[in-house]
Structure formats: structure tokens, C-alpha cells
Short mmCIF file of C-alpha atoms in Angstrom, two decimals:
data_model
loop_
_atom_site.label_atom_id
_atom_site.label_comp_id
_atom_site.label_asym_id
_atom_site.label_seq_id
_atom_site.Cartn_x
_atom_site.Cartn_y
_atom_site.Cartn_z
CA UNK A 1 -0.05 0.09 0.23
CA UNK A 2 1.37 3.77 -0.41
CA UNK A 3 2.45 5.72 2.17
CA UNK A 4 0.63 8.75 0.44
CA UNK A 5 -2.32 8.78 -2.73
CA UNK A 6 -4.45 12.00 -3.74
CA UNK A 7 -7.99 12.56 -3.82
CA UNK A 8 -8.41 16.25 -5.18
CA UNK A 9 -5.12 17.67 -4.42
CA UNK A 10 -5.92 15.39 -0.83
CA UNK A 11 -3.58 13.41 0.88
CA UNK A 12 -5.46 10.19 1.35
CA UNK A 13 -4.71 6.78 2.47
CA UNK A 14 -7.94 4.54 1.32
CA UNK A 15 -8.06 1.18 3.17
CA UNK A 16 -11.06 -0.95 1.41
CA UNK A 17 -13.91 -1.96 2.95
CA UNK A 18 -13.38 0.33 6.14
CA UNK A 19 -13.35 3.69 4.70
CA UNK A 20 -10.38 6.50 4.14
CA UNK A 21 -8.03 7.46 6.51
CA UNK A 22 -6.96 11.57 6.73
CA UNK A 23 -3.33 11.67 7.68
CA UNK A 24 -2.55 15.36 8.84
CA UNK A 25 1.12 14.03 10.95
CA UNK A 26 4.06 12.48 10.19
CA UNK A 27 6.99 12.28 12.53
CA UNK A 28 10.10 10.37 12.62
CA UNK A 29 10.99 8.26 15.70
CA UNK A 30 14.97 8.15 16.40
CA UNK A 31 15.92 4.07 14.77
CA UNK A 32 14.13 5.84 12.05
CA UNK A 33 10.68 4.24 12.84
CA UNK A 34 7.65 6.45 10.87
CA UNK A 35 3.46 6.89 11.60
CA UNK A 36 0.92 8.68 9.81
CA UNK A 37 -1.95 9.32 12.17
CA UNK A 38 -4.80 11.18 11.13
CA UNK A 39 -8.37 9.70 11.20
CA UNK A 40 -11.27 7.83 9.89
CA UNK A 41 -14.60 7.99 10.38
CA UNK A 42 -14.78 9.47 13.60
CA UNK A 43 -11.44 7.69 15.20
CA UNK A 44 -7.77 8.24 15.90
CA UNK A 45 -5.97 6.25 12.77
CA UNK A 46 -1.66 5.65 12.75
CA UNK A 47 0.25 3.60 9.89
CA UNK A 48 3.42 2.95 11.10
CA UNK A 49 6.69 2.02 9.42
CA UNK A 50 8.82 0.29 11.30
CA UNK A 51 12.61 0.95 10.00
CA UNK A 52 12.73 -2.00 8.36
CA UNK A 53 10.23 -3.54 8.49
CA UNK A 54 6.28 -3.74 7.24
CA UNK A 55 3.20 -1.57 7.46
CA UNK A 56 0.44 -1.47 10.20
CA UNK A 57 -2.12 0.11 10.99
CA UNK A 58 -3.71 1.03 14.15
CA UNK A 59 -7.53 2.72 14.80
CA UNK A 60 -9.01 4.17 18.06
CA UNK A 61 -11.87 5.71 19.30
CA UNK A 62 -11.83 9.40 19.75
CA UNK A 63 -13.27 11.87 21.12
CA UNK A 64 -14.52 12.20 16.88
CA UNK A 65 -12.06 14.43 15.18
CA UNK A 66 -9.26 11.65 15.62
CA UNK A 67 -5.89 12.89 15.64
CA UNK A 68 -4.00 15.96 14.93
CA UNK A 69 -1.09 15.53 16.76
CA UNK A 70 1.54 12.55 17.30
CA UNK A 71 4.63 12.13 18.58
CA UNK A 72 7.27 9.31 20.03
CA UNK A 73 8.31 9.39 23.37
CA UNK A 74 11.60 8.44 24.62
CA UNK A 75 10.90 4.92 24.64
CA UNK A 76 9.41 4.74 21.49
CA UNK A 77 5.85 5.13 22.41
CA UNK A 78 3.51 7.13 20.11
CA UNK A 79 1.39 9.22 21.87
CA UNK A 80 -1.58 10.69 19.64
CA UNK A 81 -3.66 14.09 20.69
CA UNK A 82 -6.72 14.96 18.81
CA UNK A 83 -10.15 17.10 20.58
CA UNK A 84 -13.62 17.95 20.09
CA UNK A 85 -15.92 20.72 22.24
CA UNK A 86 -13.34 22.13 24.27
CA UNK A 87 -12.32 18.12 25.64
CA UNK A 88 -8.48 17.29 24.55
CA UNK A 89 -7.84 13.34 24.18
CA UNK A 90 -3.84 11.66 24.67
CA UNK A 91 -3.75 8.80 23.47
CA UNK A 92 -0.40 6.10 23.33
CA UNK A 93 0.94 3.32 22.12
CA UNK A 94 2.94 0.26 23.49
CA UNK A 95 6.48 0.78 21.44
CA UNK A 96 6.30 -0.49 18.17
CA UNK A 97 3.06 -1.62 18.09
CA UNK A 98 -0.76 -0.82 17.48
CA UNK A 99 -1.28 -1.74 20.97
CA UNK A 100 -3.00 -0.13 23.57
CA UNK A 101 -0.54 1.57 26.35
CA UNK A 102 -2.15 0.52 30.04
CA UNK A 103 0.33 2.33 32.12
CA UNK A 104 -0.58 5.84 30.54
CA UNK A 105 -4.12 5.43 32.62
CA UNK A 106 -6.37 2.99 32.97
CA UNK A 107 -7.46 2.65 29.40
CA UNK A 108 -4.94 3.99 27.64
CA UNK A 109 -6.65 7.34 27.17
CA UNK A 110 -6.92 10.38 29.13
CA UNK A 111 -9.48 12.88 28.28
CA UNK A 112 -8.41 16.66 29.38
CA UNK A 113 -11.60 19.48 29.48
CA UNK A 114 -9.75 22.71 28.33
CA UNK A 115 -13.24 25.11 28.83
CA UNK A 116 -14.08 23.86 32.05
CA UNK A 117 -10.54 24.34 33.56
CA UNK A 118 -10.12 27.83 32.21
CA UNK A 119 -13.76 28.89 32.14
CA UNK A 120 -14.57 28.89 29.06
CA UNK A 121 -17.73 25.18 28.92
CA UNK A 122 -18.04 24.61 25.70
CA UNK A 123 -15.40 26.27 23.88
CA UNK A 124 -14.29 24.51 20.57
CA UNK A 125 -10.26 23.23 21.05
CA UNK A 126 -8.70 22.21 18.11
CA UNK A 127 -4.44 20.57 19.03
CA UNK A 128 -2.15 20.81 16.08
CA UNK A 129 1.54 19.92 17.08
CA UNK A 130 2.97 17.94 20.08
CA UNK A 131 6.19 17.69 22.09
CA UNK A 132 7.67 15.75 24.67
CA UNK A 133 9.67 17.58 26.95
CA UNK A 134 13.05 15.77 27.79
CA UNK A 135 11.14 14.49 31.58
CA UNK A 136 8.29 13.06 29.82
CA UNK A 137 6.19 15.90 29.92
CA UNK A 138 3.96 16.64 27.01
CA UNK A 139 3.45 19.95 25.39
CA UNK A 140 0.74 20.56 23.23
CA UNK A 141 -0.24 23.62 21.29
CA UNK A 142 -3.28 24.63 18.92
CA UNK A 143 -6.31 27.37 18.70
CA UNK A 144 -8.99 27.97 21.74
CA UNK A 145 -12.34 30.15 20.55
CA UNK A 146 -12.79 32.67 23.14
CA UNK A 147 -15.35 34.89 24.09
CA UNK A 148 -18.46 33.20 22.39
CA UNK A 149 -16.34 32.07 18.66
CA UNK A 150 -15.68 35.76 18.33
CA UNK A 151 -11.77 35.38 19.03
CA UNK A 152 -8.66 32.75 18.44
CA UNK A 153 -6.19 32.34 20.64
CA UNK A 154 -3.48 29.72 19.98
CA UNK A 155 -3.15 27.13 23.46
CA UNK A 156 -0.85 26.00 24.73
CA UNK A 157 -1.03 23.16 26.95
CA UNK A 158 1.57 20.81 29.68
CA UNK A 159 0.56 17.57 30.97
CA UNK A 160 2.47 15.40 33.18
CA UNK A 161 3.78 12.29 31.41
CA UNK A 162 0.51 10.49 32.80
CA UNK A 163 -1.62 12.56 30.26
CA UNK A 164 -2.64 14.59 34.15
CA UNK A 165 -2.37 18.78 34.14
CA UNK A 166 0.51 20.08 34.66
CA UNK A 167 -0.74 22.34 37.38
CA UNK A 168 2.57 24.67 37.24
CA UNK A 169 2.34 25.08 33.59
CA UNK A 170 0.69 28.88 32.54
CA UNK A 171 -2.95 28.66 34.71
CA UNK A 172 -2.98 25.46 35.85
CA UNK A 173 -2.00 23.50 33.06
CA UNK A 174 -3.19 25.16 29.75
CA UNK A 175 -2.15 29.25 28.28
CA UNK A 176 -4.07 31.78 26.34
CA UNK A 177 -1.83 34.11 23.81
CA UNK A 178 -3.83 36.32 21.85
CA UNK A 179 -2.92 38.88 19.82
CA UNK A 180 -4.28 41.68 18.48
CA UNK A 181 -5.91 39.72 15.19
CA UNK A 182 -7.94 37.03 16.71
CA UNK A 183 -7.79 34.43 14.85
CA UNK A 184 -4.47 32.93 16.36
CA UNK A 185 -3.53 29.27 16.16
CA UNK A 186 0.19 27.01 16.56
CA UNK A 187 1.00 24.25 13.67
CA UNK A 188 4.29 23.09 15.55
CA UNK A 189 5.85 23.04 19.04
CA UNK A 190 9.48 21.88 19.81
#
């Protein structure tokens, strides 16, 4: 199967009867392994290519918007992040495969409610980028709509290695960055 295919200039990966997967991010591990992540239907989707290996596809339930960001941990575990409404979902896979990592949380997935944390209940968020710090803390970046959708600000979130809010960062784990333009978002983080 090809790594990328195109449909009206949009990159897609087709998987037969299970529908079309839309890749949103590609990441590489230190050993040369590559992962693409995105959405199929309403689910997280990933295609893994281990160094010197063959493709493996994964699909997991998500909040509804699939993966918008991905990163490898120091232990070669693939982290996926997505969002819907005011919630952010983190999923971690075991090293080198499609199995959910039960050491990450009880069900291998963590859901954080940004809207409840910062007092914008129901405000939409979008996660576009992820980085794993050397201490294992997870940085996420993207956007958040505030003030009833009249403005979009850059959103930066930091969690502990187990996906809980890092209350030592920003305002209890999240930081909004505003500009005078009003429709901002972060597309990368390092």
C-alpha cells in the first residue's frame, strides 16, 4: 500500500471497506521508524512503518475528530492527541505496535476538559502539534475559541507524563496567547 495517495489534491490513504483515512501528521522516531496519524471516520488512525519493517495500521475510538498531533516518547511509544468541543484526548501506544499502552492510564486514554479548566465551557479547541519534553511531560499546541467564538487564540497545554494537567505550567496547565488579529493558532511546537 502506498504511503500517500491523492484525491483532488488532498492526501488520503484508502483502506478498502473500512473507509478512507486522512493523514494529518507524520513523525519519525530516532531509530528511523515513521508514523502517520490522522482520522478515519471519527476515530484515531495511525499507520506505522518500523525501521526496516512493513506497514501496520491502527484505529482507535476518539472523541470524534481523530488525531491532530503525534510524537514519539523516549521509549518509542507513539502518543496521539486530538480534540472535540472543549475536550482534548491523549492516547499512547506500546512501543513498536498498535496496542494501547495500559501503563498510560487505566484505559490507555486521557480526556482533559480545557473549557472547564479555564472557564470557557464548551469552547472549541483544536490540537495541531505535540512535543515530548526530556522529563516526559507532554506539550500540546493549537487553538481555542474564546468569547463565544468571536476570537481564536493560541492554546498551549502541558501535561504530566501520565496525561494529567501540569499545574506548574500557565494557568493550571494551559496558557492562552492572544494577539490583536484575533484568529490565531499554533501549527508547531518544539
